[in-house]
CSV table of C-alpha atoms in Angstrom, one decimal:
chain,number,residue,atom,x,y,z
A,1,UNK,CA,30.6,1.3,40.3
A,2,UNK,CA,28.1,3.6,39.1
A,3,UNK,CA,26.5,3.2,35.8
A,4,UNK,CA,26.4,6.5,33.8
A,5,UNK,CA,25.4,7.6,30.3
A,6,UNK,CA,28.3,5.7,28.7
A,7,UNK,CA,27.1,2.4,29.7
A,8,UNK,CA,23.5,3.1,28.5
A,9,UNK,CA,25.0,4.2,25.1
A,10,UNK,CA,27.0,1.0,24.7
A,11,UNK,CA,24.2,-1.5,25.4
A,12,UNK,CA,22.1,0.5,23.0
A,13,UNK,CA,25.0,-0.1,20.9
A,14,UNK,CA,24.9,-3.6,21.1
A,15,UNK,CA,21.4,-3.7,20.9
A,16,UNK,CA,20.8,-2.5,17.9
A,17,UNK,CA,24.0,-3.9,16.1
A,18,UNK,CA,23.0,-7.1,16.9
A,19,UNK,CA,26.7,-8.1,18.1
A,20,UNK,CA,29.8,-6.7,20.4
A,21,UNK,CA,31.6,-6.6,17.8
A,22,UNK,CA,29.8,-4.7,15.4
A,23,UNK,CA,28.7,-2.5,17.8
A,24,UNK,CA,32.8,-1.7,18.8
A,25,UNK,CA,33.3,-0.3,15.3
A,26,UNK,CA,30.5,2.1,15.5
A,27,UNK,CA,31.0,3.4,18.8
A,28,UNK,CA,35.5,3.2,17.5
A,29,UNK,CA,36.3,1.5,21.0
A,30,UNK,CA,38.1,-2.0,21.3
A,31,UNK,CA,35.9,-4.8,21.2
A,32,UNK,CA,37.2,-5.6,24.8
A,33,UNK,CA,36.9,-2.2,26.2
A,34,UNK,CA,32.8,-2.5,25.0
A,35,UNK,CA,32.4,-5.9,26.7
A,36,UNK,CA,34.0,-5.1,29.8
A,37,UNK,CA,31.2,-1.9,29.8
A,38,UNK,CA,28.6,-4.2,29.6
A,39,UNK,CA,29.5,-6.4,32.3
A,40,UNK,CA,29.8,-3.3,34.5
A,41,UNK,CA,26.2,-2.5,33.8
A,42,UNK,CA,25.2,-5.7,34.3
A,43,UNK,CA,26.7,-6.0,37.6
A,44,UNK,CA,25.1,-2.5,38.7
A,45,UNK,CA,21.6,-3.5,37.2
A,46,UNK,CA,22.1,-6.8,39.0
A,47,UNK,CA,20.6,-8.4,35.6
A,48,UNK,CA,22.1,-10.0,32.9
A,49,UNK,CA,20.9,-8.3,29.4
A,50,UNK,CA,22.3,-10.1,26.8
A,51,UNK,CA,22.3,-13.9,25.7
A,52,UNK,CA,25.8,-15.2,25.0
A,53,UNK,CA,24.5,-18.5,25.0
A,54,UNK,CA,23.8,-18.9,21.6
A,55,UNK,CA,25.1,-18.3,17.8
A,56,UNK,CA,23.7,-15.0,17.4
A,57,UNK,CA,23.1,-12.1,20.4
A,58,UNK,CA,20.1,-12.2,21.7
A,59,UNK,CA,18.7,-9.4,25.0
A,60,UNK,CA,18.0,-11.4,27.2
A,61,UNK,CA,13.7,-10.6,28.9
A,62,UNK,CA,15.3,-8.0,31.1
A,63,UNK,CA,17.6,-6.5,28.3
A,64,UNK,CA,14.6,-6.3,26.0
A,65,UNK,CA,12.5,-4.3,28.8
A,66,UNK,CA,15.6,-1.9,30.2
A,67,UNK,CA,15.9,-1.3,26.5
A,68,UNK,CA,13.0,0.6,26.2
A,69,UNK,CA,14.4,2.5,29.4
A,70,UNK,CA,17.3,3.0,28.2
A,71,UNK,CA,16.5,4.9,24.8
A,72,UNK,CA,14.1,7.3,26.6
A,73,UNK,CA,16.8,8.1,28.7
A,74,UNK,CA,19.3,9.0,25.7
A,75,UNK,CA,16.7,10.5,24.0
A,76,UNK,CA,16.0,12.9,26.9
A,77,UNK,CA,19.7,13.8,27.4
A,78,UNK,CA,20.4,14.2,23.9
A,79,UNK,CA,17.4,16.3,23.7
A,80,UNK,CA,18.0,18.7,27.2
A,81,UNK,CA,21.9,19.2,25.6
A,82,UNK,CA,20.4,20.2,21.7
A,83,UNK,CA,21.1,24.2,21.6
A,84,UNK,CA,17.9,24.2,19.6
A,85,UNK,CA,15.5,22.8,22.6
A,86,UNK,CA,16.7,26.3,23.7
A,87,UNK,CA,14.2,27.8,21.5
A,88,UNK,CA,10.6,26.7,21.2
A,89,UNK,CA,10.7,23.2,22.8
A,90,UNK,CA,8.1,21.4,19.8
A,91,UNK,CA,5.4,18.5,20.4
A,92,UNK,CA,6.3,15.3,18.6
A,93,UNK,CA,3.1,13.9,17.6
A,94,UNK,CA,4.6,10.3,15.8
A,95,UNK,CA,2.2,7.8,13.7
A,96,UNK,CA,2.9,4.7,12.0
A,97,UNK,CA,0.6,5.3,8.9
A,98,UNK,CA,-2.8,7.7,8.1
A,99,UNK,CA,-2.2,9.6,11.7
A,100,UNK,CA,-5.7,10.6,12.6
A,101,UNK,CA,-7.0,10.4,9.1
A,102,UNK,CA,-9.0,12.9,7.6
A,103,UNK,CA,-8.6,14.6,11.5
A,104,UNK,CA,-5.0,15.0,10.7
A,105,UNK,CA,-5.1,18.3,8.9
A,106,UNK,CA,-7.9,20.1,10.8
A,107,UNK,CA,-5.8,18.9,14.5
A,108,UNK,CA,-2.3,21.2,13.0
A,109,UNK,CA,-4.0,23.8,11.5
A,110,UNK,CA,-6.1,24.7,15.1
A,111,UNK,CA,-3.3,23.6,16.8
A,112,UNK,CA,-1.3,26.1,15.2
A,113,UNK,CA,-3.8,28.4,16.0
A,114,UNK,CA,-4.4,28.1,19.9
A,115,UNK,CA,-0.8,27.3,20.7
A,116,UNK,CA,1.7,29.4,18.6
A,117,UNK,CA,4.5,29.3,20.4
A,118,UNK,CA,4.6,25.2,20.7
A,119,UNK,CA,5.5,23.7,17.2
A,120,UNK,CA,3.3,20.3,16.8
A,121,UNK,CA,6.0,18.1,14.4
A,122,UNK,CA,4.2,15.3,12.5
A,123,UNK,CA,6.1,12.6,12.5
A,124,UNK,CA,6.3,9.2,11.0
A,125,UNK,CA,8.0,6.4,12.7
A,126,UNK,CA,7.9,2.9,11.4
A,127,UNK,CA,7.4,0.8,13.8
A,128,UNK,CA,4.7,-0.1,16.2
A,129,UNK,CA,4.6,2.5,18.5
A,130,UNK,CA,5.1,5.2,16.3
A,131,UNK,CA,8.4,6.1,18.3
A,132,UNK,CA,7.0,6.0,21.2
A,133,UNK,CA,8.9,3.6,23.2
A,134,UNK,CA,12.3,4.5,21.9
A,135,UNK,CA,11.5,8.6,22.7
A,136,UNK,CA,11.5,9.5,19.5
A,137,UNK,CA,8.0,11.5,19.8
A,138,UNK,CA,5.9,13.1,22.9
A,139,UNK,CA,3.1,11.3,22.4
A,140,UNK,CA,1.5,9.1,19.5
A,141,UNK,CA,-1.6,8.6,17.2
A,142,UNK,CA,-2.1,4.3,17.7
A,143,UNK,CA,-4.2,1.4,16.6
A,144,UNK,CA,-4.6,-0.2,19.9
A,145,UNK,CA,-3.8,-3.8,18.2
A,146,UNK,CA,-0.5,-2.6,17.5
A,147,UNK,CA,0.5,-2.0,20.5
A,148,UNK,CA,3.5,-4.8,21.7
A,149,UNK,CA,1.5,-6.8,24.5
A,150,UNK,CA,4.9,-5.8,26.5
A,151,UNK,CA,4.6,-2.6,26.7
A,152,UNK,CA,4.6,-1.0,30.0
A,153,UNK,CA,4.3,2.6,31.3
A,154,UNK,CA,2.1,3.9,28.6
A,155,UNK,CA,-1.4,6.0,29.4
A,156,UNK,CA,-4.0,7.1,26.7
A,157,UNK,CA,-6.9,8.2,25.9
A,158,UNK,CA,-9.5,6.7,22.9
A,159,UNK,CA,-10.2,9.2,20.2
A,160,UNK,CA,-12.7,7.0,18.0
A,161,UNK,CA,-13.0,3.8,16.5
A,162,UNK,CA,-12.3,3.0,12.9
A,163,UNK,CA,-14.3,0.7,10.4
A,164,UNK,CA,-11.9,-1.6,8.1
A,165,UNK,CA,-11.3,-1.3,4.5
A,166,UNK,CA,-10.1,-3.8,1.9
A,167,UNK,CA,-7.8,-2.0,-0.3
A,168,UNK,CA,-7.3,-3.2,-3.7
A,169,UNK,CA,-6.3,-3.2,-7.5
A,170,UNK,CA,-7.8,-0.5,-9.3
A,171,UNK,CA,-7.9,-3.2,-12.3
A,172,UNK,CA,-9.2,-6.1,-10.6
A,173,UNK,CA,-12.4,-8.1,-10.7
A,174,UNK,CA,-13.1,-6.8,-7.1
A,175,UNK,CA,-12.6,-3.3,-7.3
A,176,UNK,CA,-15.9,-3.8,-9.6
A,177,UNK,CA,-18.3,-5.2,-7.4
A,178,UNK,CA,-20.8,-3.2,-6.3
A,179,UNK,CA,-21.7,-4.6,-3.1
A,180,UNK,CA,-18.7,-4.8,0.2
A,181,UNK,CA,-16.1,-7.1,0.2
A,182,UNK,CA,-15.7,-9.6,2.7
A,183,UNK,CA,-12.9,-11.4,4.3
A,184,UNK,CA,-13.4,-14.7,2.3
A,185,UNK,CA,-13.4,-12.5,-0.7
A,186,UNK,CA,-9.6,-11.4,-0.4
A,187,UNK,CA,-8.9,-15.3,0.8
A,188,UNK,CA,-8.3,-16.0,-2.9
A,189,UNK,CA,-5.4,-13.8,-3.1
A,190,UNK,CA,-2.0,-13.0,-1.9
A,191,UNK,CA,-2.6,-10.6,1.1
A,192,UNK,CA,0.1,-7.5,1.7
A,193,UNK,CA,0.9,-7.2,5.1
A,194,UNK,CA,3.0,-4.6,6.6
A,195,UNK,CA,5.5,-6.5,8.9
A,196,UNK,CA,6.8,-3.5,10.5
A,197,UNK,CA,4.0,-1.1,11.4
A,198,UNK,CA,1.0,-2.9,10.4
A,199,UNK,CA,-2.3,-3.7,11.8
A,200,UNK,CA,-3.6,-6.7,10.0
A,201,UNK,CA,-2.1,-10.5,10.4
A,202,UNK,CA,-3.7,-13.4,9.0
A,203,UNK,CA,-5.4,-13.9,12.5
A,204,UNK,CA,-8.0,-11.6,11.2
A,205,UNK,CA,-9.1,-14.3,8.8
A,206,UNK,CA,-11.2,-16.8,10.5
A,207,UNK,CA,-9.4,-20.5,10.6
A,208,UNK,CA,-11.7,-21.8,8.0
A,209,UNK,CA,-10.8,-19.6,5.5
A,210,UNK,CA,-7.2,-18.0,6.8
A,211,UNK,CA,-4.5,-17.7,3.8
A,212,UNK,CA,-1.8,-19.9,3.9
A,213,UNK,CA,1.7,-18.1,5.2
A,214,UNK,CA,3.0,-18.2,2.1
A,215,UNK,CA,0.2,-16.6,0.3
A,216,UNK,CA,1.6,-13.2,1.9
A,217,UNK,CA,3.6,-10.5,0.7
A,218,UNK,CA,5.7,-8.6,3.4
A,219,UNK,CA,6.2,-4.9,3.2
A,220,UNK,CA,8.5,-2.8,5.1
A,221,UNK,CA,5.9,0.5,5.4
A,222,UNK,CA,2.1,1.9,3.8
A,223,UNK,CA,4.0,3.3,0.4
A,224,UNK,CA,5.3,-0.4,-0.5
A,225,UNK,CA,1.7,-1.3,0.7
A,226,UNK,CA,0.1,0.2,-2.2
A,227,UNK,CA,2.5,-0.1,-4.3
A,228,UNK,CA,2.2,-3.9,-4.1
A,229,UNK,CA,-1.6,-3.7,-4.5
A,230,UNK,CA,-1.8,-1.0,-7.1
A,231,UNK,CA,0.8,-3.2,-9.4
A,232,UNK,CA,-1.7,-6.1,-9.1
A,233,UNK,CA,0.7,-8.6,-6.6
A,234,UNK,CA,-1.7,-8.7,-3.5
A,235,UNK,CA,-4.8,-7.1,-1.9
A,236,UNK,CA,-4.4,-5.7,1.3
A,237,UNK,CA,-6.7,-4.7,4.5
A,238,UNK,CA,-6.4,-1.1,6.3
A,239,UNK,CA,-8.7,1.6,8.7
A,240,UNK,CA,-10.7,4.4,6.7
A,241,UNK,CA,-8.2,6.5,7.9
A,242,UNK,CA,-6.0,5.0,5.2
A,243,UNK,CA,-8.4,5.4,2.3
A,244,UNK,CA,-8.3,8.9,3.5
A,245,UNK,CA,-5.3,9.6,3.8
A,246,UNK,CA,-3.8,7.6,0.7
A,247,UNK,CA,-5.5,7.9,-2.4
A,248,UNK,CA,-3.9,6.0,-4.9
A,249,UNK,CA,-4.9,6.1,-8.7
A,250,UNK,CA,-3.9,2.3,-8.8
A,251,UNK,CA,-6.0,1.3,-5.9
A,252,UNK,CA,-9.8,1.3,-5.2
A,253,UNK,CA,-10.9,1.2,-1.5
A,254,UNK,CA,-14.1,-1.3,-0.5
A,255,UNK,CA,-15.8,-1.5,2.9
A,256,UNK,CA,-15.2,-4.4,4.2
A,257,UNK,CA,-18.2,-6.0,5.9
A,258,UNK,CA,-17.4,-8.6,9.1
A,259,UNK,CA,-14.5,-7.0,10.2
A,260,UNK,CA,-14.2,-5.8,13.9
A,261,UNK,CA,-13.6,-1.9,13.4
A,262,UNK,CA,-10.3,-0.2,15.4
A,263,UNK,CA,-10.1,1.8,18.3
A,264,UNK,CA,-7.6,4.6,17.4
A,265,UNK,CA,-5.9,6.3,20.4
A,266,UNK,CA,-3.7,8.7,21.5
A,267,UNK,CA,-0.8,7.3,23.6
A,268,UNK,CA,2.1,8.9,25.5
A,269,UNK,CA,4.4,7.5,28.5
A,270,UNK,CA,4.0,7.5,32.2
A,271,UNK,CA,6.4,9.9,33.6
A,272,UNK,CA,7.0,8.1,37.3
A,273,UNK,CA,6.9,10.6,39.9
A,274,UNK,CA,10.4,11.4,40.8
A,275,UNK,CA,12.1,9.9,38.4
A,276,UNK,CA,13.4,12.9,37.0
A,277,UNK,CA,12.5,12.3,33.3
A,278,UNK,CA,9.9,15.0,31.7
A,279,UNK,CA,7.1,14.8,29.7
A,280,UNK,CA,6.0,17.5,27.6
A,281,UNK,CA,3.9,19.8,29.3
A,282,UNK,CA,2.0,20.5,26.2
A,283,UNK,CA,0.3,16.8,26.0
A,284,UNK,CA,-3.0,17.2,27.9
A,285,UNK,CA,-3.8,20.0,25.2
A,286,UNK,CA,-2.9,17.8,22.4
A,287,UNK,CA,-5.5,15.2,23.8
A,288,UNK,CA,-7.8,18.0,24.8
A,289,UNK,CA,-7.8,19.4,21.3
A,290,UNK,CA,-8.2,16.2,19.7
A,291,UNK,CA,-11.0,15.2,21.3
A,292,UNK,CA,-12.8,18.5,20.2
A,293,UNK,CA,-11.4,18.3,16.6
A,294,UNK,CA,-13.2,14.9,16.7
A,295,UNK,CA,-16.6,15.7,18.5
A,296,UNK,CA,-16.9,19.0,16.1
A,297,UNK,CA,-16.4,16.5,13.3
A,298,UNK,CA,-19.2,14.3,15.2
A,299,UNK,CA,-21.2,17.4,14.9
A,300,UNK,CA,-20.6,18.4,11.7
A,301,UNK,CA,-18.7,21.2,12.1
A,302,UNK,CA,-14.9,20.1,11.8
């Protein structure tokens, strides 16, 4: 038996439903009829994927890396059979929040520019890897922290590093200080953390002075950030590239002194020779251009 496009489709199914059966009624096949696909995939991979062991379905260490495989491989079919790659074939640039910062706007405009005929597409992904791993984008602006420890078959190249900022209420006794804030300063009060696409954990407090777990407010993405700290619930830490980026009339931005600053990257996948999947050709010159968006900036002259 040969595994084909069907049998990536179903696991991907399964994977993101989160159970066979849930993942029959979106694909509108017979519970039975997905299961068996998966067991023929299985048997060609020579891996099991997925956990039936317990309660709830679980990928298995294999499943979670052939996952990742698996989406850029739909993606690039999907993609090579969309009558509108026919035209222009665009550069995905993804991000996770603030892109490249105050860079951002300077990087499409020259882009546009020097390269007319290749659309660069801005996009935001929430999750870690800006869309990265599951082929939604070419290639991605990252915080190298964010990047799953996991992660295999990814190149890229470091664009500059960031200094971090403590972000909060416009209202608030902090916001009033003249001096930086520190991390002990923010301690005191419930910290926003971005659970999805985030940089910061509690890690970055030292032991002696880490908030408790519960002292945290989880958002889902950077606009439920502020709006969290802006209303007065939580104070939150970020890059410059945020402060930038985000201005927010309900939240004042503070340097934030004993903080390790951020490498920011660009970040696209390794296409293996011969395996057959492209990468767009058009990458290099992103990075090239980057790099000399950011040095002209160095020089004063972005």
């Amino acid at each position: 038996m040969t595994a084909d496009l069907r049998h990536l489709r179903a696991f991907l199914a399964i994977a993101d439903a989160g159970s066979v059966t849930s993942a029959a009624a979106v694909l509108r096949i017979s519970q039975p009829a997905l299961s068996r696909t998966l067991r023929q995939l299985e048997q060609h991979l020579g891996a099991r994927l997925v956990d039936r062991s317990t309660h709830h379905l679980e990928l298995t260490a294999e499943g979670r890396r052939f996952r990742e495989k698996a989406a850029t491989a739909v993606a690039v079919v999907d993609e090579a059979l969309d009558p509108a790659r026919l035209r222009p074939w665009p550069l995905r640039l993804g991000h996770a929040w603030s892109a490249l910062g105050r860079h951002t706007t300077p990087l499409l405009r020259r882009w546009k520019e020097r390269h007319p005929d290749t659309p660069l597409e801005l996009l935001r992904v929430d999750d870690r890897t800006a869309g990265l791993l599951s082929g939604k984008v070419d290639i991605a602006a990252v915080r190298a922290p964010m990047i799953p420890a996991d992660a295999e078959g990814l190149l890229g190249e470091w664009l500059r590093n960031e200094p971090r900022v403590a972000a909060v209420p416009a209202d608030s006794e902090l916001a009033e200080k003249s001096r930086s804030l520190t991390l002990e300063d923010l301690a005191a009060h419930p910290i926003a953390l971005n659970t999805v696409s985030g940089l910061t954990t509690l890690d970055l407090w030292p032991e002696e002075i880490r908030p408790e777990e519960n002292a945290t407010i989880g958002v889902a993405n950077t606009d439920d950030w502020l709006g969290a700290i802006a209303a007065g619930n939580a104070v939150g830490v970020s890059t410059s590239a945020t402060a930038e980026m985000h201005p927010h009339p309900g939240v004042v931005y503070k340097p934030l002194a004993g903080a390790a600053e951020v490498p920011l990257m660009l970040m696209w996948r390794e296409t293996p020779r011969g395996s057959g999947r492209p990468g767009h050709p058009a990458v290099p010159r992103l990075v090239e251009l980057a790099l000399d968006v950011l040095a002209g900036d160095a020089r004063g002259t972005a």
